[in-house]
PDB file of C-alpha atoms and ligand atoms in Angstrom:
ATOM      1  CA  UNK A 352      -7.038  13.077  11.929  1.00 85.00           C
ATOM      2  CA  UNK A 353      -3.398  13.537  12.511  1.00 92.00           C
ATOM      3  CA  UNK A 354      -0.255  11.512  12.749  1.00 96.00           C
ATOM      4  CA  UNK A 355      -0.851  10.630  16.350  1.00 97.00           C
ATOM      5  CA  UNK A 356      -4.213   9.423  15.662  1.00 97.00           C
ATOM      6  CA  UNK A 357      -3.013   7.278  12.904  1.00 98.00           C
ATOM      7  CA  UNK A 358      -0.087   5.988  15.048  1.00 98.00           C
ATOM      8  CA  UNK A 359      -2.428   5.046  17.865  1.00 98.00           C
ATOM      9  CA  UNK A 360      -4.922   3.329  15.246  1.00 98.00           C
ATOM     10  CA  UNK A 361      -1.844   1.275  14.025  1.00 98.00           C
ATOM     11  CA  UNK A 362      -0.411   0.361  17.715  1.00 98.00           C
ATOM     12  CA  UNK A 363      -3.736  -1.080  18.564  1.00 98.00           C
ATOM     13  CA  UNK A 364      -3.801  -3.356  15.667  1.00 98.00           C
ATOM     14  CA  UNK A 365      -0.104  -4.675  15.544  1.00 98.00           C
ATOM     15  CA  UNK A 366       2.348  -6.322  17.684  1.00 98.00           C
ATOM     16  CA  UNK A 367       5.178  -4.437  19.264  1.00 98.00           C
ATOM     17  CA  UNK A 368       7.664  -5.697  16.801  1.00 98.00           C
ATOM     18  CA  UNK A 369       5.432  -4.777  13.979  1.00 98.00           C
ATOM     19  CA  UNK A 370       4.598  -1.303  15.227  1.00 98.00           C
ATOM     20  CA  UNK A 371       8.520  -0.718  15.680  1.00 98.00           C
ATOM     21  CA  UNK A 372       8.780  -1.935  12.036  1.00 98.00           C
ATOM     22  CA  UNK A 373       5.983   0.743  11.024  1.00 98.00           C
ATOM     23  CA  UNK A 374       7.804   3.500  12.905  1.00 98.00           C
ATOM     24  CA  UNK A 375      10.888   2.418  10.966  1.00 98.00           C
ATOM     25  CA  UNK A 376       8.950   2.559   7.568  1.00 99.00           C
ATOM     26  CA  UNK A 377       7.470   5.893   8.587  1.00 98.00           C
ATOM     27  CA  UNK A 378      10.970   7.501   9.432  1.00 98.00           C
ATOM     28  CA  UNK A 379      12.330   6.224   6.213  1.00 99.00           C
ATOM     29  CA  UNK A 380       9.463   7.334   3.995  1.00 99.00           C
ATOM     30  CA  UNK A 381       9.603  10.868   5.441  1.00 98.00           C
ATOM     31  CA  UNK A 382      13.301  10.951   4.386  1.00 98.00           C
ATOM     32  CA  UNK A 383      12.932   9.681   0.882  1.00 99.00           C
ATOM     33  CA  UNK A 384       9.739  11.553   0.380  1.00 99.00           C
ATOM     34  CA  UNK A 385      11.947  14.852   1.375  1.00 98.00           C
ATOM     35  CA  UNK A 386      14.678  13.670  -0.931  1.00 98.00           C
ATOM     36  CA  UNK A 387      12.521  12.970  -4.130  1.00 98.00           C
ATOM     37  CA  UNK A 388       9.922  15.559  -4.021  1.00 98.00           C
ATOM     38  CA  UNK A 389       6.971  13.441  -2.849  1.00 98.00           C
ATOM     39  CA  UNK A 390       4.341  14.743  -0.865  1.00 98.00           C
ATOM     40  CA  UNK A 391       5.753  14.014   2.748  1.00 98.00           C
ATOM     41  CA  UNK A 392       2.446  14.066   4.610  1.00 98.00           C
ATOM     42  CA  UNK A 393       0.938  11.462   2.203  1.00 98.00           C
ATOM     43  CA  UNK A 394       4.223   9.325   2.600  1.00 98.00           C
ATOM     44  CA  UNK A 395       3.851   9.733   6.577  1.00 98.00           C
ATOM     45  CA  UNK A 396       0.203   8.524   6.454  1.00 98.00           C
ATOM     46  CA  UNK A 397       0.695   5.756   4.124  1.00 98.00           C
ATOM     47  CA  UNK A 398       3.895   4.315   6.055  1.00 99.00           C
ATOM     48  CA  UNK A 399       2.026   4.490   9.322  1.00 98.00           C
ATOM     49  CA  UNK A 400      -1.095   2.611   8.123  1.00 98.00           C
ATOM     50  CA  UNK A 401       0.608   0.240   5.427  1.00 98.00           C
ATOM     51  CA  UNK A 402       0.512  -2.996   7.454  1.00 98.00           C
ATOM     52  CA  UNK A 403      -2.614  -2.301   9.494  1.00 98.00           C
ATOM     53  CA  UNK A 404      -4.275  -5.595   8.333  1.00 98.00           C
ATOM     54  CA  UNK A 405      -1.291  -7.572   8.714  1.00 98.00           C
ATOM     55  CA  UNK A 406      -2.898  -9.683  11.779  1.00 98.00           C
ATOM     56  CA  UNK A 407      -6.490  -9.581  10.443  1.00 98.00           C
ATOM     57  CA  UNK A 408      -8.132 -12.927  10.520  1.00 98.00           C
ATOM     58  CA  UNK A 409      -7.816 -14.558   7.187  1.00 98.00           C
ATOM     59  CA  UNK A 410     -11.497 -15.404   7.205  1.00 98.00           C
ATOM     60  CA  UNK A 411     -12.386 -11.660   7.588  1.00 98.00           C
ATOM     61  CA  UNK A 412      -9.599 -10.778   5.005  1.00 98.00           C
ATOM     62  CA  UNK A 413     -11.384 -13.129   2.439  1.00 98.00           C
ATOM     63  CA  UNK A 414     -14.616 -11.924   3.207  1.00 98.00           C
ATOM     64  CA  UNK A 415     -13.444  -8.324   2.533  1.00 98.00           C
ATOM     65  CA  UNK A 416     -11.951  -9.404  -0.654  1.00 98.00           C
ATOM     66  CA  UNK A 417     -15.263 -11.503  -1.882  1.00 98.00           C
ATOM     67  CA  UNK A 418     -17.386  -8.620  -0.782  1.00 98.00           C
ATOM     68  CA  UNK A 419     -15.431  -5.584  -2.025  1.00 98.00           C
ATOM     69  CA  UNK A 420     -12.257  -6.305  -3.800  1.00 98.00           C
ATOM     70  CA  UNK A 421     -10.745  -8.416  -6.531  1.00 97.00           C
ATOM     71  CA  UNK A 422     -11.502 -12.217  -6.458  1.00 97.00           C
ATOM     72  CA  UNK A 423      -7.954 -12.640  -7.938  1.00 98.00           C
ATOM     73  CA  UNK A 424      -6.643 -11.884  -4.458  1.00 98.00           C
ATOM     74  CA  UNK A 425      -8.232 -15.426  -3.102  1.00 98.00           C
ATOM     75  CA  UNK A 426      -6.114 -18.186  -2.742  1.00 97.00           C
ATOM     76  CA  UNK A 427      -2.666 -16.599  -2.123  1.00 98.00           C
ATOM     77  CA  UNK A 428      -3.003 -16.018   1.795  1.00 97.00           C
ATOM     78  CA  UNK A 429      -2.814 -13.217   4.003  1.00 98.00           C
ATOM     79  CA  UNK A 430       0.427 -11.664   2.692  1.00 98.00           C
ATOM     80  CA  UNK A 431      -0.999 -10.915  -0.411  1.00 98.00           C
ATOM     81  CA  UNK A 432      -4.296  -9.683   0.929  1.00 98.00           C
ATOM     82  CA  UNK A 433      -3.061  -7.476   3.781  1.00 98.00           C
ATOM     83  CA  UNK A 434      -2.170  -4.455   1.457  1.00 98.00           C
ATOM     84  CA  UNK A 435      -5.530  -4.223  -0.470  1.00 98.00           C
ATOM     85  CA  UNK A 436      -7.631  -5.063   2.654  1.00 98.00           C
ATOM     86  CA  UNK A 437      -5.813  -2.856   4.779  1.00 98.00           C
ATOM     87  CA  UNK A 438      -6.419   0.094   2.090  1.00 98.00           C
ATOM     88  CA  UNK A 439     -10.208  -0.838   2.431  1.00 98.00           C
ATOM     89  CA  UNK A 440     -10.255  -0.729   6.188  1.00 98.00           C
ATOM     90  CA  UNK A 441      -8.710   2.638   6.631  1.00 98.00           C
ATOM     91  CA  UNK A 442     -11.217   3.961   3.789  1.00 98.00           C
ATOM     92  CA  UNK A 443     -14.010   2.495   5.901  1.00 98.00           C
ATOM     93  CA  UNK A 444     -12.965   3.026   9.331  1.00 97.00           C
ATOM     94  CA  UNK A 445     -10.409   6.307   9.095  1.00 97.00           C
ATOM     95  CA  UNK A 446     -12.578   7.763   5.950  1.00 97.00           C
ATOM     96  CA  UNK A 447      -9.436   8.183   4.063  1.00 98.00           C
ATOM     97  CA  UNK A 448     -10.287   8.822   0.524  1.00 98.00           C
ATOM     98  CA  UNK A 449      -7.123  10.034  -0.754  1.00 98.00           C
ATOM     99  CA  UNK A 450      -6.453   7.411  -3.717  1.00 98.00           C
ATOM    100  CA  UNK A 451      -2.564   8.160  -3.659  1.00 98.00           C
ATOM    101  CA  UNK A 452      -2.316   7.096   0.007  1.00 98.00           C
ATOM    102  CA  UNK A 453      -4.638   4.132  -0.574  1.00 98.00           C
ATOM    103  CA  UNK A 454      -2.695   3.028  -3.636  1.00 98.00           C
ATOM    104  CA  UNK A 455       0.648   3.235  -1.706  1.00 99.00           C
ATOM    105  CA  UNK A 456      -0.900   0.688   0.873  1.00 99.00           C
ATOM    106  CA  UNK A 457      -2.830  -1.566  -1.562  1.00 98.00           C
ATOM    107  CA  UNK A 458       0.513  -1.884  -3.572  1.00 98.00           C
ATOM    108  CA  UNK A 459       3.175  -2.060  -0.876  1.00 98.00           C
ATOM    109  CA  UNK A 460       3.684  -5.696  -0.908  1.00 98.00           C
ATOM    110  CA  UNK A 461       3.482  -6.657  -4.741  1.00 98.00           C
ATOM    111  CA  UNK A 462       4.067  -3.517  -6.607  1.00 98.00           C
ATOM    112  CA  UNK A 463       2.220  -2.841  -9.823  1.00 98.00           C
ATOM    113  CA  UNK A 464       3.206  -1.477 -13.341  1.00 98.00           C
ATOM    114  CA  UNK A 465       3.205   2.098 -13.378  1.00 98.00           C
ATOM    115  CA  UNK A 466       3.750   3.027  -9.939  1.00 98.00           C
ATOM    116  CA  UNK A 467       3.738   6.461  -8.576  1.00 98.00           C
ATOM    117  CA  UNK A 468       6.818   7.896  -6.801  1.00 98.00           C
ATOM    118  CA  UNK A 469       4.914   7.702  -3.584  1.00 99.00           C
ATOM    119  CA  UNK A 470       4.003   4.094  -4.030  1.00 99.00           C
ATOM    120  CA  UNK A 471       7.909   3.429  -4.806  1.00 98.00           C
ATOM    121  CA  UNK A 472       8.741   5.473  -1.509  1.00 99.00           C
ATOM    122  CA  UNK A 473       6.420   3.081   0.698  1.00 99.00           C
ATOM    123  CA  UNK A 474       7.517  -0.133  -1.169  1.00 99.00           C
ATOM    124  CA  UNK A 475      11.282   0.775  -0.810  1.00 99.00           C
ATOM    125  CA  UNK A 476      10.904   2.208   2.753  1.00 99.00           C
ATOM    126  CA  UNK A 477       9.191  -1.083   3.632  1.00 99.00           C
ATOM    127  CA  UNK A 478      12.263  -3.021   2.577  1.00 98.00           C
ATOM    128  CA  UNK A 479      15.004  -0.861   4.031  1.00 98.00           C
ATOM    129  CA  UNK A 480      13.623   0.622   7.232  1.00 98.00           C
ATOM    130  CA  UNK A 481      16.320   0.194   9.956  1.00 98.00           C
ATOM    131  CA  UNK A 482      14.909  -2.803  11.680  1.00 98.00           C
ATOM    132  CA  UNK A 483      15.176  -5.120   8.382  1.00 98.00           C
ATOM    133  CA  UNK A 484      17.919  -7.261   8.759  1.00 98.00           C
ATOM    134  CA  UNK A 485      18.879  -9.528   5.535  1.00 97.00           C
ATOM    135  CA  UNK A 486      21.727  -9.887   3.172  1.00 96.00           C
ATOM    136  CA  UNK A 487      22.010  -7.168   0.771  1.00 97.00           C
ATOM    137  CA  UNK A 488      19.977  -4.533   2.680  1.00 98.00           C
ATOM    138  CA  UNK A 489      22.815  -2.208   3.185  1.00 98.00           C
ATOM    139  CA  UNK A 490      23.320  -2.379  -0.578  1.00 98.00           C
ATOM    140  CA  UNK A 491      19.601  -1.200  -1.001  1.00 98.00           C
ATOM    141  CA  UNK A 492      19.981   1.557   1.485  1.00 98.00           C
ATOM    142  CA  UNK A 493      22.854   2.934  -0.304  1.00 98.00           C
ATOM    143  CA  UNK A 494      20.837   2.685  -3.529  1.00 98.00           C
ATOM    144  CA  UNK A 495      18.022   4.531  -2.116  1.00 98.00           C
ATOM    145  CA  UNK A 496      20.250   7.521  -1.241  1.00 98.00           C
ATOM    146  CA  UNK A 497      20.969   7.767  -4.893  1.00 98.00           C
ATOM    147  CA  UNK A 498      17.855   6.950  -6.947  1.00 98.00           C
ATOM    148  CA  UNK A 499      14.390   6.167  -6.082  1.00 98.00           C
ATOM    149  CA  UNK A 500      13.953   4.172  -9.527  1.00 98.00           C
ATOM    150  CA  UNK A 501      17.231   2.277  -9.305  1.00 98.00           C
ATOM    151  CA  UNK A 502      16.389   1.306  -5.590  1.00 98.00           C
ATOM    152  CA  UNK A 503      13.033   0.277  -6.616  1.00 98.00           C
ATOM    153  CA  UNK A 504      14.262  -2.071  -9.338  1.00 98.00           C
ATOM    154  CA  UNK A 505      16.610  -3.616  -7.009  1.00 98.00           C
ATOM    155  CA  UNK A 506      14.208  -4.182  -4.339  1.00 98.00           C
ATOM    156  CA  UNK A 507      11.835  -5.718  -6.739  1.00 98.00           C
ATOM    157  CA  UNK A 508      14.283  -7.968  -8.032  1.00 98.00           C
ATOM    158  CA  UNK A 509      15.295  -8.914  -4.655  1.00 98.00           C
ATOM    159  CA  UNK A 510      11.687  -9.769  -3.820  1.00 98.00           C
ATOM    160  CA  UNK A 511      11.238 -11.901  -6.992  1.00 98.00           C
ATOM    161  CA  UNK A 512      14.460 -13.654  -6.506  1.00 98.00           C
ATOM    162  CA  UNK A 513      13.651 -14.370  -2.838  1.00 98.00           C
ATOM    163  CA  UNK A 514      10.549 -15.888  -4.068  1.00 98.00           C
ATOM    164  CA  UNK A 515      11.928 -17.868  -6.634  1.00 98.00           C
ATOM    165  CA  UNK A 516      14.732 -19.321  -4.503  1.00 98.00           C
ATOM    166  CA  UNK A 517      12.438 -20.234  -1.676  1.00 98.00           C
ATOM    167  CA  UNK A 518      10.080 -21.763  -4.314  1.00 98.00           C
ATOM    168  CA  UNK A 519       6.958 -19.583  -3.467  1.00 98.00           C
ATOM    169  CA  UNK A 520       4.663 -18.586  -6.234  1.00 98.00           C
ATOM    170  CA  UNK A 521       4.724 -14.936  -7.593  1.00 98.00           C
ATOM    171  CA  UNK A 522       1.590 -13.150  -7.589  1.00 98.00           C
ATOM    172  CA  UNK A 523       0.962 -11.834 -11.284  1.00 98.00           C
ATOM    173  CA  UNK A 524       0.913  -8.179 -10.094  1.00 98.00           C
ATOM    174  CA  UNK A 525       4.487  -8.538  -8.703  1.00 98.00           C
ATOM    175  CA  UNK A 526       5.394  -9.926 -12.092  1.00 98.00           C
ATOM    176  CA  UNK A 527       3.843  -7.127 -13.970  1.00 98.00           C
ATOM    177  CA  UNK A 528       5.815  -4.821 -11.931  1.00 98.00           C
ATOM    178  CA  UNK A 529       9.062  -6.477 -12.533  1.00 98.00           C
ATOM    179  CA  UNK A 530       8.487  -6.406 -16.132  1.00 98.00           C
ATOM    180  CA  UNK A 531       7.388  -2.677 -16.082  1.00 98.00           C
ATOM    181  CA  UNK A 532      10.417  -1.841 -14.269  1.00 98.00           C
ATOM    182  CA  UNK A 533      12.702  -3.972 -16.497  1.00 97.00           C
ATOM    183  CA  UNK A 534      11.278  -3.329 -19.963  1.00 95.00           C
ATOM    184  CA  UNK A 535      13.323  -1.279 -22.289  1.00 71.00           C
ATOM    185  CA  UNK A 536      11.078   1.139 -23.866  1.00 63.00           C
TER     186      UNK A 536
HETATM  187  P1  GDP B 519       5.851  -6.783   5.528  1.00 81.77           P
HETATM  188  O1  GDP B 519       4.434  -6.950   5.666  1.00 81.77           O
HETATM  189  O2  GDP B 519       6.279  -5.647   6.110  1.00 81.77           O
HETATM  190  O3  GDP B 519       6.204  -8.048   6.024  1.00 81.77           O
HETATM  191  O4  GDP B 519       6.212  -6.776   3.983  1.00 81.77           O
HETATM  192  P2  GDP B 519       5.506  -7.063   2.758  1.00 81.77           P
HETATM  193  O5  GDP B 519       4.076  -6.471   2.910  1.00 81.77           O
HETATM  194  O6  GDP B 519       6.318  -6.311   1.419  1.00 81.77           O
HETATM  195  O7  GDP B 519       5.588  -8.328   2.353  1.00 81.77           O
HETATM  196  C1  GDP B 519       4.925  -9.691   2.914  1.00 81.77           C
HETATM  197  C2  GDP B 519       5.473 -10.916   2.456  1.00 81.77           C
HETATM  198  O8  GDP B 519       4.808 -11.152   1.054  1.00 81.77           O
HETATM  199  C3  GDP B 519       6.792 -10.978   2.387  1.00 81.77           C
HETATM  200  O9  GDP B 519       7.188 -12.206   2.869  1.00 81.77           O
HETATM  201  C4  GDP B 519       6.796 -11.310   0.799  1.00 81.77           C
HETATM  202  O10 GDP B 519       8.072 -11.946   0.263  1.00 81.77           O
HETATM  203  C5  GDP B 519       5.752 -11.700   0.292  1.00 81.77           C
HETATM  204  N1  GDP B 519       5.560 -11.423  -0.969  1.00 81.77           N
HETATM  205  C6  GDP B 519       5.725 -10.349  -1.781  1.00 81.77           C
HETATM  206  N2  GDP B 519       5.290 -10.367  -3.049  1.00 81.77           N
HETATM  207  C7  GDP B 519       4.832 -11.769  -3.044  1.00 81.77           C
HETATM  208  C8  GDP B 519       4.309 -12.660  -4.172  1.00 81.77           C
HETATM  209  O11 GDP B 519       4.425 -11.946  -5.393  1.00 81.77           O
HETATM  210  N3  GDP B 519       3.984 -13.800  -4.017  1.00 81.77           N
HETATM  211  C9  GDP B 519       4.162 -14.382  -2.597  1.00 81.77           C
HETATM  212  N4  GDP B 519       3.745 -15.721  -2.432  1.00 81.77           N
HETATM  213  N5  GDP B 519       4.550 -13.714  -1.627  1.00 81.77           N
HETATM  214  C10 GDP B 519       4.886 -12.370  -1.851  1.00 81.77           C
HETATM  215 FE1   FE B 520       3.075  -5.383   4.507  1.00 81.77          FE
HETATM  216 FE1   FE B 521       5.716  -3.555   6.434  1.00 81.77          FE
END
């Protein structure tokens, strides 16, 4: 399967707004991958497919999690499940077995400790793609031009701060990601 097939697969499952976001993530991820020596084709594929499960029924997501994934994902809602569930769906339906691509999709919302550069490219691109509009996004875009690791640190800090400020619970994996990035070693 090729780029156009993945785009068609995404378009079928997303709203127009989410599809436009997906194109933005794809274009940003290609640029960052080229800049930081990451496999461009893998970045493109992961970006196109990263939000594929965003609008899946909650019941269906929970069933997939119960049958095939980690129970720790239960009780956190669709936002926490759509990455891991999306990775599972594209493995089953598109027969994508590349663990680098699957992990970039799995961890695009929460991050995790010890992320690969491809995972960071997708996480950062998801936050800074051109259609994103929030206070501080321009600063994050500038950071991403200078350093992938520094951009990742700032993006994760932004997410955690946002969650704290809006009184939302933080998924343990998100905290492990933050600690991994900010621990001096
Ligand atoms: P999107 O799918 O392109 O909208 O972006 P993401 O997949 O990165 O994030 C989806 C949502 O999950 C956002 O509203 C984030 O704030 C939220 N989110 C990210 N990490 C956590 C977390 O640890 N806990 C909770 N409750 N929400 C989170
Ligand atoms: Fe997402
Ligand atoms: Fe996204």
